Coordinates of C-alpha atoms and ligand atoms in Angstrom, one line a residue:
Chain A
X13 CA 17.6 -147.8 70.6
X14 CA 15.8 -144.5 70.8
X15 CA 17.9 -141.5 72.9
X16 CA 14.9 -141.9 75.5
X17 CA 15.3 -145.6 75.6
X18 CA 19.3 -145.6 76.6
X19 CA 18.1 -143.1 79.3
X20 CA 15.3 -145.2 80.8
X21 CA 18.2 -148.3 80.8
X22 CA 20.4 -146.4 82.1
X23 CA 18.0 -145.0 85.3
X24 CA 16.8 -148.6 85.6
X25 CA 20.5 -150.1 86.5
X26 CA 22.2 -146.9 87.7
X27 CA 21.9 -146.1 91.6
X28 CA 19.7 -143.4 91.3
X29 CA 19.9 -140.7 94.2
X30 CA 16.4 -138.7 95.1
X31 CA 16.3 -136.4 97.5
X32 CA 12.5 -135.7 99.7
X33 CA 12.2 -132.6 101.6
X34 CA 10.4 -133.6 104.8
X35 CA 8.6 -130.1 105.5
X36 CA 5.6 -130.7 107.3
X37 CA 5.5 -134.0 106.0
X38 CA 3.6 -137.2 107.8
X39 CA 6.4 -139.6 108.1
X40 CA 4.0 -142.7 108.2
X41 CA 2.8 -142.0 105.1
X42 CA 6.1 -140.9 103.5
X43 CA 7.7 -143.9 104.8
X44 CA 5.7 -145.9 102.3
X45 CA 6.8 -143.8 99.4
X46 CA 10.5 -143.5 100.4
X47 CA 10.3 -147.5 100.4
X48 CA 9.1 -147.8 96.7
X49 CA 12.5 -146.0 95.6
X50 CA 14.7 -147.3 98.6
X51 CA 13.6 -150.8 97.1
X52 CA 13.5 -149.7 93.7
X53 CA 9.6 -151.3 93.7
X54 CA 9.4 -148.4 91.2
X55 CA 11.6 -149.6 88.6
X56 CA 9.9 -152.8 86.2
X57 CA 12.9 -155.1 87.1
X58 CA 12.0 -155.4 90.7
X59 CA 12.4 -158.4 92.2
X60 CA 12.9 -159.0 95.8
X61 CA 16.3 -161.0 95.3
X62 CA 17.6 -158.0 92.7
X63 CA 19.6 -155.5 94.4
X64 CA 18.0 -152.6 92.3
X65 CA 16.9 -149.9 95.1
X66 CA 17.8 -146.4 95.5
X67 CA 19.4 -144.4 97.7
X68 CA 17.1 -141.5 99.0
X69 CA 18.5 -138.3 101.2
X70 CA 16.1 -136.9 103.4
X71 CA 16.3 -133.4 104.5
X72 CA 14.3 -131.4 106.9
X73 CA 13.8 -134.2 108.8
X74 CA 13.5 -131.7 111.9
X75 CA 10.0 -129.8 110.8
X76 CA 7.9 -132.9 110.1
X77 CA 4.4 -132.9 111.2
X78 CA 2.2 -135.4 112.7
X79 CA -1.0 -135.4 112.6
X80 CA -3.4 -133.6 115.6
X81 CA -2.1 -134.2 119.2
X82 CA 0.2 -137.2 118.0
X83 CA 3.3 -135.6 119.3
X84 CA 2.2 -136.2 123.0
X85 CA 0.5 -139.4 122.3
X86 CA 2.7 -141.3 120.2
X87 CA 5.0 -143.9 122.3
X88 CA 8.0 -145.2 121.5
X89 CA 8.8 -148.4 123.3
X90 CA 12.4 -150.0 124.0
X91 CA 13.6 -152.5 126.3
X92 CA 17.0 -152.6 128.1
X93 CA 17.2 -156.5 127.9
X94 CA 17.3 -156.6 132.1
X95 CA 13.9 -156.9 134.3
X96 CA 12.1 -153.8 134.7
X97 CA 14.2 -152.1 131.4
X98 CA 11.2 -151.5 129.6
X99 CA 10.6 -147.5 128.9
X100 CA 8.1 -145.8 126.6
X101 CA 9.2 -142.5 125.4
X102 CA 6.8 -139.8 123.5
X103 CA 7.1 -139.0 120.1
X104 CA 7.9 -135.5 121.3
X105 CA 10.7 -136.3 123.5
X106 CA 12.7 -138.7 120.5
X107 CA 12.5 -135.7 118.3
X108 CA 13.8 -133.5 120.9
X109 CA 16.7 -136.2 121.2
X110 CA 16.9 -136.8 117.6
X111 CA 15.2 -135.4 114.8
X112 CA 16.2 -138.0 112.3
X113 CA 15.2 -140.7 114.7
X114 CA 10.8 -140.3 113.9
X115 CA 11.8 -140.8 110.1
X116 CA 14.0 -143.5 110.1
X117 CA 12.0 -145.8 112.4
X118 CA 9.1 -145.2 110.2
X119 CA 10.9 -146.3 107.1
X120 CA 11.9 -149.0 108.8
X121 CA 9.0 -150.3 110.3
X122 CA 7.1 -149.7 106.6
X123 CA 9.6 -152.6 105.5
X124 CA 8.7 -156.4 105.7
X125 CA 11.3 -157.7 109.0
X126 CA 14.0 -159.8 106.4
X127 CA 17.8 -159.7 105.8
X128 CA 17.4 -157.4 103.2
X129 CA 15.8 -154.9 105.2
X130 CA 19.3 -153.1 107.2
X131 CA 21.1 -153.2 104.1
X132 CA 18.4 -151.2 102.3
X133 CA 18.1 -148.8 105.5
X134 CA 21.9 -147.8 104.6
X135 CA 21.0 -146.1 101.7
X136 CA 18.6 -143.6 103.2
X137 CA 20.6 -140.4 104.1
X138 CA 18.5 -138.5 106.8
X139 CA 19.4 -135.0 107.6
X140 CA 17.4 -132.5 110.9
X141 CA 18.2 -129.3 108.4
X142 CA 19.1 -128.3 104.8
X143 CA 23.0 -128.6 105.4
X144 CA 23.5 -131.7 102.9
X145 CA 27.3 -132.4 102.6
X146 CA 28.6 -131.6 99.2
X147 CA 29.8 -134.9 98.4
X148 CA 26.1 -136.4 99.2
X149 CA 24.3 -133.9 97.1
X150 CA 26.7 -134.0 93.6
X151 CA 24.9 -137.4 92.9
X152 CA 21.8 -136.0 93.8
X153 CA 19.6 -136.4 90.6
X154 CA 15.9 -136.4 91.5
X155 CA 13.5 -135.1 93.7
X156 CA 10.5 -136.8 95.1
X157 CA 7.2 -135.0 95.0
X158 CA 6.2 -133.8 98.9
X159 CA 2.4 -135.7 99.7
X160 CA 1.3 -132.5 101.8
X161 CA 1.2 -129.3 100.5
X162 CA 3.8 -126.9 102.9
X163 CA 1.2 -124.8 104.6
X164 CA 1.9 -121.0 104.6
X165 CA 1.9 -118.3 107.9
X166 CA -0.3 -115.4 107.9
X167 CA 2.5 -113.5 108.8
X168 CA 4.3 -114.5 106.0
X169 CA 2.0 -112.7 103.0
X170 CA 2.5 -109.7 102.5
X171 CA 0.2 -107.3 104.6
X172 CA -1.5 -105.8 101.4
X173 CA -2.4 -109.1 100.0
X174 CA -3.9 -109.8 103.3
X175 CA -6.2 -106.7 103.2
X176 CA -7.2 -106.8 99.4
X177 CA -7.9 -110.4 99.6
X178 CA -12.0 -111.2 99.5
X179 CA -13.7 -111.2 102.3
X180 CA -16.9 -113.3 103.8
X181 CA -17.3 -111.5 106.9
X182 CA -18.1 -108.3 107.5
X183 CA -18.7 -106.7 110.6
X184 CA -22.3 -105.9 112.2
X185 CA -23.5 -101.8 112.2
X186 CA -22.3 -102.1 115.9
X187 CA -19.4 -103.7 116.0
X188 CA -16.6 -102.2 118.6
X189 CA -13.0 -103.0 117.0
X190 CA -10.6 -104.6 119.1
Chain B
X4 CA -25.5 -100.4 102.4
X5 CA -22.8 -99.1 103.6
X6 CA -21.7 -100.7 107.4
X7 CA -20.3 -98.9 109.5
X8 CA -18.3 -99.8 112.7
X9 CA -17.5 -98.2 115.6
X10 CA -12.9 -97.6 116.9
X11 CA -12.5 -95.8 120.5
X12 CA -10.9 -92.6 119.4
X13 CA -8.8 -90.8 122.6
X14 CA -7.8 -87.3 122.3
X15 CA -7.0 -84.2 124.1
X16 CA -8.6 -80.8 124.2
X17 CA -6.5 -78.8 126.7
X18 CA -6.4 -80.7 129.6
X19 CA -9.4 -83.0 129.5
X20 CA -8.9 -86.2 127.7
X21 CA -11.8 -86.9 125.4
X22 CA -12.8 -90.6 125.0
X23 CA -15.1 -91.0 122.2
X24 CA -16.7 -94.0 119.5
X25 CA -16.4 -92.8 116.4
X26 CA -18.5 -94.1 113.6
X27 CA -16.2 -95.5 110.7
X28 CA -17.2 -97.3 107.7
X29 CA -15.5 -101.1 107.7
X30 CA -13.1 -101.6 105.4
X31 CA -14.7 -104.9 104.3
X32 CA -17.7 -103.7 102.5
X33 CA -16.1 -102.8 99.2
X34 CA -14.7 -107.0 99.2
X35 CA -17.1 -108.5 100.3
X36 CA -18.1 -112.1 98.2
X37 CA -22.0 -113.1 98.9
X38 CA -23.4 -116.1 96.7
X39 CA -26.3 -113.9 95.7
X40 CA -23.9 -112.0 94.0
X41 CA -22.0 -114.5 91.9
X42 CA -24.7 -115.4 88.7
X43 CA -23.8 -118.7 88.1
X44 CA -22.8 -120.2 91.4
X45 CA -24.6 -123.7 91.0
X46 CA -26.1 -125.2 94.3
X47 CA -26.2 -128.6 94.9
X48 CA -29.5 -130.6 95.5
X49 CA -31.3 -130.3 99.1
X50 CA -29.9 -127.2 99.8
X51 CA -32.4 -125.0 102.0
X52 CA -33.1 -121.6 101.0
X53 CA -32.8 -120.1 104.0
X54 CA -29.1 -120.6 105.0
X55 CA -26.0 -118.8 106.0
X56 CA -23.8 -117.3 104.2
X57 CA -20.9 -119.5 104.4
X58 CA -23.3 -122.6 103.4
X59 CA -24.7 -120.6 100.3
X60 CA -20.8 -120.1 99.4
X61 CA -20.4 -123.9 99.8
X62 CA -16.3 -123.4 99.9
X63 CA -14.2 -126.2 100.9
X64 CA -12.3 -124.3 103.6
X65 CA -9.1 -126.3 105.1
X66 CA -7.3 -125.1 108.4
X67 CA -4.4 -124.2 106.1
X68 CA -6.7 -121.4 104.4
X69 CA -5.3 -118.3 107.0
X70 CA -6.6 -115.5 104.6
X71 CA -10.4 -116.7 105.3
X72 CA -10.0 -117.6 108.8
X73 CA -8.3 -114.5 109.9
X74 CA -11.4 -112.5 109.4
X75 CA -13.3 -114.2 112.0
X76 CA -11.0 -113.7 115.0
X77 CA -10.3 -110.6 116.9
X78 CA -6.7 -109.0 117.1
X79 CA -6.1 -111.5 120.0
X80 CA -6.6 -114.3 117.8
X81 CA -10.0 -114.8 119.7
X82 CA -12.9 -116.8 117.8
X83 CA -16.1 -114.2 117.4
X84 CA -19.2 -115.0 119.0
X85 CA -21.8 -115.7 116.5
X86 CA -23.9 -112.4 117.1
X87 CA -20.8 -110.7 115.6
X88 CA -20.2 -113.7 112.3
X89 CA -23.8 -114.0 112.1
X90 CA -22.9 -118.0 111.2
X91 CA -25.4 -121.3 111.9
X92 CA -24.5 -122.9 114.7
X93 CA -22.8 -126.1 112.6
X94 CA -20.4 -123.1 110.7
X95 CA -19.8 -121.6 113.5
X96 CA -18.8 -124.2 115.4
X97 CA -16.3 -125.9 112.1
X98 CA -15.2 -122.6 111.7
X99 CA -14.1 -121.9 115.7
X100 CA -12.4 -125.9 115.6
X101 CA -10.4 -124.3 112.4
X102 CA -9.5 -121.7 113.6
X103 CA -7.7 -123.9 116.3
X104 CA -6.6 -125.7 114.2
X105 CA -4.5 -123.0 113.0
X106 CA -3.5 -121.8 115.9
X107 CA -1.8 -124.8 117.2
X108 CA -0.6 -125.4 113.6
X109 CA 1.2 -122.0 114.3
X110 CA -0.1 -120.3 111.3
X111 CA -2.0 -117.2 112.7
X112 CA 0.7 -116.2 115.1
X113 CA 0.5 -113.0 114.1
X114 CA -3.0 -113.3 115.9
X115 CA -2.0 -114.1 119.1
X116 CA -2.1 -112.2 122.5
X117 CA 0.5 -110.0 123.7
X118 CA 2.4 -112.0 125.9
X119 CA 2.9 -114.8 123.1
X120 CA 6.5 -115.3 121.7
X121 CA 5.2 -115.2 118.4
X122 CA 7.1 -117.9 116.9
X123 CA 5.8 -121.5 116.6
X124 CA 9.7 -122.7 117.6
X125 CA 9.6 -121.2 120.8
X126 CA 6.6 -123.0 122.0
X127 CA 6.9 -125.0 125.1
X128 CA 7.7 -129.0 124.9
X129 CA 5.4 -130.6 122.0
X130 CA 3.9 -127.8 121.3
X131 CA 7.3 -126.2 119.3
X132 CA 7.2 -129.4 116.7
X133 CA 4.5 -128.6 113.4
X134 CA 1.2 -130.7 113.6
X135 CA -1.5 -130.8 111.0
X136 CA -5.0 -131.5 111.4
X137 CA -8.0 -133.6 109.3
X138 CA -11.0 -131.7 109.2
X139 CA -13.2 -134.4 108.9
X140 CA -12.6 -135.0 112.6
X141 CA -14.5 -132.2 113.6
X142 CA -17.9 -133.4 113.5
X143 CA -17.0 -137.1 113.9
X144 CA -18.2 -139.0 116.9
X145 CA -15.7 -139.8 119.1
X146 CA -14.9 -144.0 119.1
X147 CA -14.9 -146.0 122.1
X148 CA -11.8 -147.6 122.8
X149 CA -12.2 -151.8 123.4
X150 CA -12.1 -150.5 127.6
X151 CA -14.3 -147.5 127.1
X152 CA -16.9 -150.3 126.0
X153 CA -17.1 -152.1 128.8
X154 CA -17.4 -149.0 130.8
X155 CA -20.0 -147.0 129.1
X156 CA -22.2 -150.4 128.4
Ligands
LIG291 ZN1 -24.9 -122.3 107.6

């Protein structure tokens, strides 16, 4: 067995840990790429019955974005259990409550309902910031590639890259600058 | 050609305060990217010769791309008229929805009036929480909902 081969083995069986940075991320459609590795559907032993998934930490969790005016559209629904206990909270207001709430209910509903389904929800680490405890991030050994690129703020590049960068508009003879 | 544009100039000369417009040349001349002047910029099919100049560029512009959107708002963060851009009506109008975009993406606040915060974070209830956008919304036609059906029949 080739060096490469033992190392493939050895990432098949081993727990691997990857780690996702959730900036300005959709969580609905990284929910269905953080369940490929927290189900190890990635790996060509997968089997429903094999207990082969990952673990994956999540971190940023607070600076996801949804899409257009989802925020204040998006409903969460829960019920008490008693008459009249039903309330529908925004997607806004949960992540006011708690940031790592959006993410983890979106893994979770990307997931088929079974038995299985809790116990592979335990090894997904959320965290709202970049403060990963140290004993979380030693095993750390992989990072999952982000599905939106992080946009950047104007005010962020530098002021002369800003003014020797092409322009397509110029101004009429008239123009009056504001 | 040489453009020229006009800045409000205040001074004083003893005790009368002079409030002239001075001609100045614009500073986006010497930059300037037109698709007559790139030689082998290859049109697609069906294009009409008389078009704009963002249509002759034919760039895929995204809501993300601040550098090119900047430069059709004023200092306010105020979509130009299209007098001033000298855009068709269907740029003009993608363009101004981008620029939106953008803004409630948080990623001209720079470009913002005076009385703005000028961070994204300190933005009032959803608003303070990153959104992005899909351009190919902006000249979709809105769909009826099952209800809206019924109404509008
Ligand atoms: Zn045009």
């Amino acid at each position: 067995m080739s060096a490469a081969k033992r190392v493939q083995q050895w990432a098949t069986f081993a727990r691997t840990w990857h780690i996702f940075d959730c900036k300005w991320q959709d969580p609905y459609q990284s929910a269905d790429l953080i369940k490929k590795y927290l189900m190890g559907m990635h790996k060509p032993i997968y089997h429903p019955m094999n207990d082969c998934g990952d673990v994956v930490v999540c971190i940023n969790s607070r600076d996801i974005a949804l899409r257009g005016d989802e925020w204040k559209k998006r409903a969460y629904f829960h019920h008490t259990g008693y008459p009249g206990g039903a309330s529908w909270t925004l997607a806004w207001e949960v992540h006011n409550k708690d940031p790592t709430m959006i993410i983890k209910k979106a893994v979770y509903r990307s997931m088929k309902g079974n038995l299985q389904r809790r116990h592979t929800m335990e090894r997904l680490l959320i965290y709202p910031d970049e403060e990963v405890p140290e004993d979380v991030l030693q095993n750390v050994t992989n990072q999952i590639r982000q599905l939106r690129l992080v946009p950047t703020r104007l005010d962020h590049i530098p002021e002369d890259e800003v003014r020797k960068f092409p322009k397509v508009m110029d101004y009429p003879k008239d123009y009056v600058y504001k | 050609m040489a453009l020229l544009a006009r800045t409000v100039q205040e001074r004083k000369e003893g005790s009368t305060l002079v409030v002239e417009g001075v001609n100045v040349p614009s500073p986006r001349t010497e930059l300037l990217i037109r698709a007559e002047n790139i030689k082998d910029l290859v049109q697609p099919e069906g294009t009409p010769k008389e078009t704009c100049y963002m249509c002759a560029l034919g760039l895929d512009v995204k809501h993300t791309d601040v550098l090119i959107l900047s430069q059709f708002v004023r200092s306010d963060g105020c979509m130009l008229p299209r007098r001033i851009t000298g855009l068709c009506r269907r740029q003009q109008k993608k363009i101004g929805k981008m620029v939106s975009m953008a803004q409630k993406a948080g990623l001209m606040i720079n470009l913002t009036p005076s009385f703005c915060k000028k961070d994204p974070k300190k933005r009032f209830g959803f608003k303070k929480f990153n959104s992005y956008f899909d351009e190919t919304t902006i000249f979709q036609k809105k769909k009826l909902t099952p209800f809206e059906h019924i109404k509008y029949r």
